[in-house]
Phi, psi and omega in degrees: 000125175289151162281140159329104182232173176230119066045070183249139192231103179245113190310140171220159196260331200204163189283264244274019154277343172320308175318287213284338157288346185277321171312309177305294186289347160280331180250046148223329163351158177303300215241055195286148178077206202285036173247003177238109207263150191239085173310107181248159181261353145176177216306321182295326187281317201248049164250308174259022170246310175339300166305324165303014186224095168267003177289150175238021149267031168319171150313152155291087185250152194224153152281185183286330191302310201281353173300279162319338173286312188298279196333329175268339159324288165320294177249038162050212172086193184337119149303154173315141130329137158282166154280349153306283167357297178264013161268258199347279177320323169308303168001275182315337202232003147265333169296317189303341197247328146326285181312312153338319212113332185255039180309165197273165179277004211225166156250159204283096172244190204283342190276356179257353166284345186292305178295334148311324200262325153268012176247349155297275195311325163298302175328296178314307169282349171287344180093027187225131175265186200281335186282335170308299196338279217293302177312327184297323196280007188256332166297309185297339200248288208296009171290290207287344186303299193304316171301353209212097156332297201272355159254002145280001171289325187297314186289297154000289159290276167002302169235034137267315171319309193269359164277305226257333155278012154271340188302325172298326183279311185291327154310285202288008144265338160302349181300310211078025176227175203235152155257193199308303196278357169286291158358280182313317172265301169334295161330306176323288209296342189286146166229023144238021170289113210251125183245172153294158172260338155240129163245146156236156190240089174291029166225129161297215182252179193293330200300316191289342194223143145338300212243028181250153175321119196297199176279329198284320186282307167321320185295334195273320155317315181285337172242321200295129169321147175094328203263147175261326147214142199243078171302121151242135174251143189194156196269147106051249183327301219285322192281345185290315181336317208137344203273341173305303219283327186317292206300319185281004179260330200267019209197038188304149163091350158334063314208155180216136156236162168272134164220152239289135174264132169312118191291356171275099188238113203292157164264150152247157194282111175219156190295168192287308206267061135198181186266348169318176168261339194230161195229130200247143178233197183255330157223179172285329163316315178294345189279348185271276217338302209286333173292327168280329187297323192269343165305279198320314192313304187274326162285356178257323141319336202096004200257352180230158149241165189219107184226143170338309195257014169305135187236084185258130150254125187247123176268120149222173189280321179243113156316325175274145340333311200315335184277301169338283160333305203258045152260292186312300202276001161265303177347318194273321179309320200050066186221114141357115184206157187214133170219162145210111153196197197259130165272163199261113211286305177311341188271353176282083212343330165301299179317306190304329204300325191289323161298343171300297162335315165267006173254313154346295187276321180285321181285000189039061142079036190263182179306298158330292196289288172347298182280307190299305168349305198273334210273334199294145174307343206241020192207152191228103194227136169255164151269083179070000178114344161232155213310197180212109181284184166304305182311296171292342165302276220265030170270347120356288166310327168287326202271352183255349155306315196295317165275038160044060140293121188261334167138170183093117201298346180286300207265350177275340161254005168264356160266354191281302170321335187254027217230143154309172175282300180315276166296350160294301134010248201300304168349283194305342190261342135282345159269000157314295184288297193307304152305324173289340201252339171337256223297005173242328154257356150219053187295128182301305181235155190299349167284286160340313212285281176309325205281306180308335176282335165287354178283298176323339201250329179277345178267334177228081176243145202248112165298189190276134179295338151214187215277349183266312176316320199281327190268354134329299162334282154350274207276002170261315183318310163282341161328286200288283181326313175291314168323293168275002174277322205277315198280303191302317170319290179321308179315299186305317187281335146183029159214102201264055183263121173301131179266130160351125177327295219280295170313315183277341183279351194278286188326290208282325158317314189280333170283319186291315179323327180288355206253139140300156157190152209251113153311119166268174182246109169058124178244020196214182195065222172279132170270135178265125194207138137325172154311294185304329178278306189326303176339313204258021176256167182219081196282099131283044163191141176240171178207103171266158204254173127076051200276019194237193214257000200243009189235287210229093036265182194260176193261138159283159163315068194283149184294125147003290197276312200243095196301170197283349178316292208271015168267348169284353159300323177267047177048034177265173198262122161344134161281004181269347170283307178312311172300348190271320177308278151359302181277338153331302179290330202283332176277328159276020202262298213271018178262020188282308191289188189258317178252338177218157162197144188218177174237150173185152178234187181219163173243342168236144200211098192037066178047020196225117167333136133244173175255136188279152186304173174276322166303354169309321213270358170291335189278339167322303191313330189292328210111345217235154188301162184239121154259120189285138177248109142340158184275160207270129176273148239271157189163139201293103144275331143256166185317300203288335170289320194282346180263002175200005167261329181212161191284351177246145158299104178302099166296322179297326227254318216232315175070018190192165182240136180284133183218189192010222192324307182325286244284309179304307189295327186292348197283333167274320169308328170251052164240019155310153182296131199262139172331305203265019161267132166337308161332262185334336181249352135160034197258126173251341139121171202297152183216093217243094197286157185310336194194190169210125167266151181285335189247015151287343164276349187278309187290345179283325193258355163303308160171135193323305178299337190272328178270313198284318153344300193265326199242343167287278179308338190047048176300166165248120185296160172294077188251134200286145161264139178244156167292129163090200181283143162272182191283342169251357151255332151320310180303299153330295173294357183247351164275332169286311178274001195278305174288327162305325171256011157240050144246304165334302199293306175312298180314329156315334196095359182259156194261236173300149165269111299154177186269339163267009202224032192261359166276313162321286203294334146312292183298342168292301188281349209256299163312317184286319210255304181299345181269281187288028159264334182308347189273322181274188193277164187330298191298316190271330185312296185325293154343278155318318155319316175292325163328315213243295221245325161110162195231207193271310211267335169183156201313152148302183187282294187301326171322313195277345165286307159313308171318001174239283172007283197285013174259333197251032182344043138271112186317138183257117151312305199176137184270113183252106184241147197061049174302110182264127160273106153237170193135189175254136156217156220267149173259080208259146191226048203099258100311325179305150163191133172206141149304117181258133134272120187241151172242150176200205243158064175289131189299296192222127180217122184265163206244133236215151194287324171285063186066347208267173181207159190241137176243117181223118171260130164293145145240111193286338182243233199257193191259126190316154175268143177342285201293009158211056180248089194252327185286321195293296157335307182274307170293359185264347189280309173280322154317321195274297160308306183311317202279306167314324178260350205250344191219351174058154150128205209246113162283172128243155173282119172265350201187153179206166160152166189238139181271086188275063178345343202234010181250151150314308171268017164062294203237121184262120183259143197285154170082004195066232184298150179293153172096324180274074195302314189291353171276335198251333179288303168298317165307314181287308190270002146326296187282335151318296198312297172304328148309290186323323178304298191314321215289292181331281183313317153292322157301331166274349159082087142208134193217080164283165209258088174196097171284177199274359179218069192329319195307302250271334179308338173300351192251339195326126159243058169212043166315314211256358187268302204314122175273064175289015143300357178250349189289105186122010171282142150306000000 
């Protein structure tokens, strides 16, 4: 017998008439208190929903997941699967249909059975059985296969999926335990299942939320016997989406109420001095910083207060940095701060540490792996019972560089023997490690397997240096230990076969990334919230953070396997219905607090430009009065400021007064270069080198601090190791070959290259460029060749080094290559005029029968941009006088421009097109005009940190010198 239910849709305009409907509809409801459960989208959501309920008959509030646990709780019966558990069984049930006959287009490694197991699991909550999968998809693919590579690859896949997920349904009913969708029918199937009896649901469905109910979960609300009424609650915007006609096709007969709008609408906050709508900061640290100066700022007026029960809020999309961040930057503040959400398990120091462990093992024991091991904090590897220094770790390391050691437990010990006491000491604390670990690549079974890596970690586990560090620890360290002790069960039960080293370090790694844990923080101040939580707070004043294109919207998950044409055929969501929904929340995010909301972005991201979001254009849209605020005006707010900005201690600031030692170090601390000294921004006071090379003046205008790093200080750049040539050795080589073969070419006698003699001159560059390939290592030849000589798929290098030659059919008298100018030559702009003395490097300059010289620079890519391009101007400036004094009578320029290998057209002329003389006059005195400028600016010693294309600082090879924290100061 069905029972009497009710279908409610309660329309709401804004969160916080949202807030007070979920509030409402629990305490009038049939079942007010624990027969009524309240669907939140996680643990953080219903942490800040929790206070809106003063009745102490509250609700149930649950996630979908903790949803699924009461439903199974309630109706007792088979146990969960775990997820080791239906990871081992997919495992099993992907091998088997591989053994069949139906192998995949893929090889099975662990992180695509997890996806596997999550695209089974999508299917499923979508309401789609294995048998639609296979048929729609099989229609859709088999016109085309025989003709289409990539939709028989598809097809392929398609029915190894539905082999290998039936195979999956039949284990794991042989089990006797049910997962989530075993679960979903059973419930159906009870006729003595007592569920809550009010459920409300505050999330929509996937298409509208990330974290929202699938269609299998409505439906399953929508039937079970027990439950009697059935809220959804949802804002105005979110239901325009799409999300009305959704709930009334899964939900007929739904009954709608309105309900009543908060008569309270915040102003927004935005800066005075710019036409933005967000207030831009320089990283995200600096963006919470800009954000407490202006709290503080406004609370030493009077216009805010800032107390334990203050109800301020910072929204961001992603916790990570911001959770991180906000250690430091309230810390420093000394401001009250709460955060609970979910962290990423792998970021925890313990998580990463386990990789060391598996890297160990998997790399067979090599050095490298071997020393970081030893070297890590979180592991205690002994010798026999006695330590291991720092010292002896890295005289070890030296000593097994110097003996080409390569890896293998064999050859470590036969090199330990021949070892000093000291690095013999960690040797030994490494066949230590190295035995202990033996048993995870050649364990009889995958339970042996796992279980010896939980060993390792339990014998030599090191605590934490205090008590906050140790209890960090802690709770990730039991994270991981119960995970591989629960995955060797999940083995022992039901597939025990030993796994690859390599395959199981997959697993296991894919496990931790996947995992969470939610930390609280604190229990009073500014709250720290995601988005998705926030809707359930109850703020006046917000700040959403992290205002750019790569945080909001946030990106979705696109599937592996399936392009989106046919998964929206199997009812996955369009992407213009997520983005639209996305802006929804976002609009309804800024009407949230009762009194202020503001916004902010950054302009830098792991040294690299970003971009501000497309949702800027929602806050025009919201409406709302507007306050211009002033730039935060200047004023000690954090500690480090009140210890190096003034001769007095800020007591708001500092809370305490400095005596003895403190007092000596602050007293050194403020006898430091004051901000507002020249210095401090990048003045070194006059400077005059022996000579100026043109492209170290070139690199001063790329950015200043990169010329004082190489050619003042005289560093050696930083360079990362790569696979292949770097990009300043390519360069060098295509430079050594292009002057060896026009000095060949030239010594012969031949001029210009021309249509009749460019086949010569090919087979020419050709002998030459295969005798120095010969010169680099094996591994780099294939690669370069195609470089130099050209493939099937695109022209070489010598075509395109020719190819302005056989366009202009002008005699060449002589090429003079890598020419060097050096000396004083005069520099003229105009009226403008000074001596230089420069040394340089002309790649090439030909020398033409009327007196004229042509100036050609290589570029292996495109050609530098006008506003710092100094060689071609300055060698045709200098050329011309040198030929004058070394050949005597009057020179000229006929011509200039760069072979720019990354350009379409190969050869870039200074001043534009041939034939614009007045163009090419102006560019050489432009480019003077600029040199002379740069010279001046180098000779006054100021080298501010301000490149001329900030993204470029991600390549910057002086990272650890640069004070990129300055970049956009004045």
């Amino acid at each position: 017998m069905i029972s009497p239910r009710r279908f409610a849709l309660l329309r709401v305009p804004d969160l916080r008439s949202f807030r007070r409907a979920i509030v409402e509809a629990a305490s009038s409801g049939p079942s007010p208190g624990a027969d009524c459960a309240v669907i939140v989208p996680t643990a953080a959501s219903a942490e800040l929903l929790r206070p809106a309920f003063s009745d102490p008959r509250r609700p149930h509030i649950v996630t979908r997941d903790e949803l699924y646990s009461r439903i199974h709780e309630r109706l007792g019966g088979p146990p969960l699967l775990g997820q080791f558990d239906r990871h081992v069984l997919m495992r099993r049930a992907a091998r088997a249909a591989a053994e069949d006959g139906l192998a995949p287009p893929f090889r099975l490694r662990p992180g695509l059975i997890g996806e596997m197991l999550s695209f089974y699991d999508e299917l499923h909550r979508r309401a789609r059985t294995l048998d639609s999968f296979e048929r729609l998809v099989v229609e859709a693919l088999e016109p085309s296969a025989e003709i289409d590579r990539g939709a028989a690859r598809l097809l392929a896949q398609t029915r190894f999926f539905a082999a290998a997920f039936r195979d999956y349904e039949r284990r794991a009913g042989e089990t006797g335990m049910v997962d989530e969708h075993g679960l979903r029918r059973l419930a159906l199937a009870s006729e003595d299942f007592k569920p809550h009896r009010h459920v409300i649901a505050t999330i929509p469905d996937q298409t509208a939320d990330p974290f929202g109910l699938w269609v299998a979960d409505i439906d399953l609300l929508g039937r079970l016997q027990g439950i009697v009424q059935l809220d959804v609650v949802a804002t105005e915007r979110i239901l325009a989406t799409g999300f009305h006609q959704r709930i009334h096709d899964l939900l007929p007969g739904i009954e709608e109420a309105m309900v009543a709008a908060d008569s309270l609408e915040p102003v927004l906050a935005v800066p005075s001095k710019s036409d933005s709508r967000v207030f831009v900061s320089r990283d995200r640290e600096e963006e919470l910083a800009d954000f407490v100066r202006d709290v503080k700022r406004r609370v030493r007026s009077g216009e805010a207060r800032l107390t334990k029960t203050s109800r301020i809020g910072i929204v961001f999309q992603r916790p990570l940095p911001y959770l991180y961040l906000a250690r430091n930057v309230f810390a420093d503040a000394r401001v009250a701060w709460r955060a609970l959400d979910q962290l990423p398990l792998a970021a925890e120091p313990f998580g990463a540490a386990i990789d060391l462990v598996l890297t160990f093992v998997t790399g067979g024991y090599t050095r490298a792996a071997g020393v970081a091991l030893l070297r890590s904090p979180h592991f205690r590897i002994a010798a026999e019972g006695e330590p291991v220094s720092l010292l002896d770790i890295a005289a070890l390391d030296r000593a097994l560089m110097d003996a080409r050691f390569v890896g293998g437990r064999a050859a470590l010990e036969s090199s330990a023997a021949r070892l000093s006491p000291g690095p013999a000491r960690a040797a030994r604390a490494l066949i230590a490690a190295a035995r202990d670990l033996d048993p995870v690549a050649n364990g009889a079974t995958a339970a042996d397997q796992i279980r010896a890596i939980a060993a390792f970690l339990r014998a030599h586990d090191r605590p934490g240096p205090d008590a906050v560090a140790e209890e960090r620890r802690l709770r990730a360290r039991q994270a991981i230990l119960g995970a591989l002790d629960a995955l060797a069960g999940a083995h022992e039960r039901h597939d025990n076969a030993a796994l690859d080293a390599e395959e199981l370090a997959g697993a296991i790694r894919r496990w931790i990334e996947s995992q969470t844990f939610s930390p609280r923080v604190g229990d009073a101040g500014i709250q720290l919230t995601d988005a998705a939580a926030a809707r359930y707070g109850d703020f006046d004043e917000i700040r959403i953070v992290g205002l750019v294109e790569s945080d909001w919207p946030d990106r979705s998950s696109r599937s592996i396997f399936y392009p989106s044409s046919l998964l929206n055929q199997l009812g996955w969501t369009p992407e213009a219905d997520r983005l639209a929904a996305a802006r929804a929340a976002f609009a309804d995010l800024l009407q949230l607090p009762s009194a202020r909301v503001s916004a902010s972005a950054f302009m830098l991201e792991d040294d690299g430009l970003v971009a501000l979001s497309a949702f800027v254009e929602e806050i025009d849209g919201a409406r709302l009065r507007v306050v211009a605020e002033d730039p935060i005006a200047p004023g000690r707010v954090f500690v480090h400021e009140a210890l190096t900005d003034s001769a007095e201690i800020d007591a708001d600031v500092l809370g305490q007064v400095v005596t003895g030692a403190a007092g000596e170090w602050l007293a050194a601390r403020r006898s430091r270069t004051p901000a507002s000294d020249r210095r401090y921004h990048g003045s070194v006071g006059s400077y005059a080198p022996d000579s100026h090379s043109v492209s170290a003046v070139e690199q001063y205008l790329a950015c200043p601090f990169k010329y004082y790093a190489a050619n003042v200080l005289d560093l050696q750049e930083e360079r990362e190791e790569q696979a292949g040539l770097t990009s300043l050795e390519r360069g060098l080589f295509v430079h050594e070959v292009l002057r060896e073969f026009f000095a060949r070419w030239q010594q012969s006698g031949r001029g210009a290259i021309t249509v009749d003699n460019l086949t010569a001159a090919v087979e020419e560059f050709r002998r030459i460029a295969e005798a120095r390939l010969e010169t680099l290592p094996e591994a780099d030849r294939g690669l370069e060749r195609n470089h130099l000589l050209g493939s099937a798929a695109a022209s070489g290098l010598a075509e395109r080094a020719f190819a302005f030659e056989l366009e202009r059919r002008t005699p060449i008298v002589e090429r003079l290559l890598e020419h060097r100018l050096e000396g004083r030559f005069m520099i003229r702009s105009g009226a403008r005029s000074g001596e230089v003395q420069l040394r340089g490097k002309a790649d090439r300059i030909d020398v033409l029968p009327d007196r004229s010289i042509r100036v050609i620079d290589y570029k292996l890519r495109k050609a530098p941009a006008s506003r710092r391009a100094l060689q071609l101007p300055i060698y045709a400036a200098a050329a011309t006088q040198a030929l004058a004094k070394e050949r005597g009578g009057e020179w000229r320029l006929a011509e200039a421009g760069y072979v720019a290998f990354g350009e379409r057209q190969g050869f870039v002329r200074l001043g534009g097109r041939q034939g614009d003389e007045g163009k090419v006059a102006e560019a050489i005195e432009s480019g003077q005009a600029l040199f002379l400028d740069t010279v001046e600016a180098i000779e006054r010693g100021e080298f501010p940190v301000t490149p001329d294309e900030p993204f470029m600082c991600r390549f910057c090879a002086f990272p650890s010198v640069c004070r990129k924290d300055y970049v956009g100061d004045e």
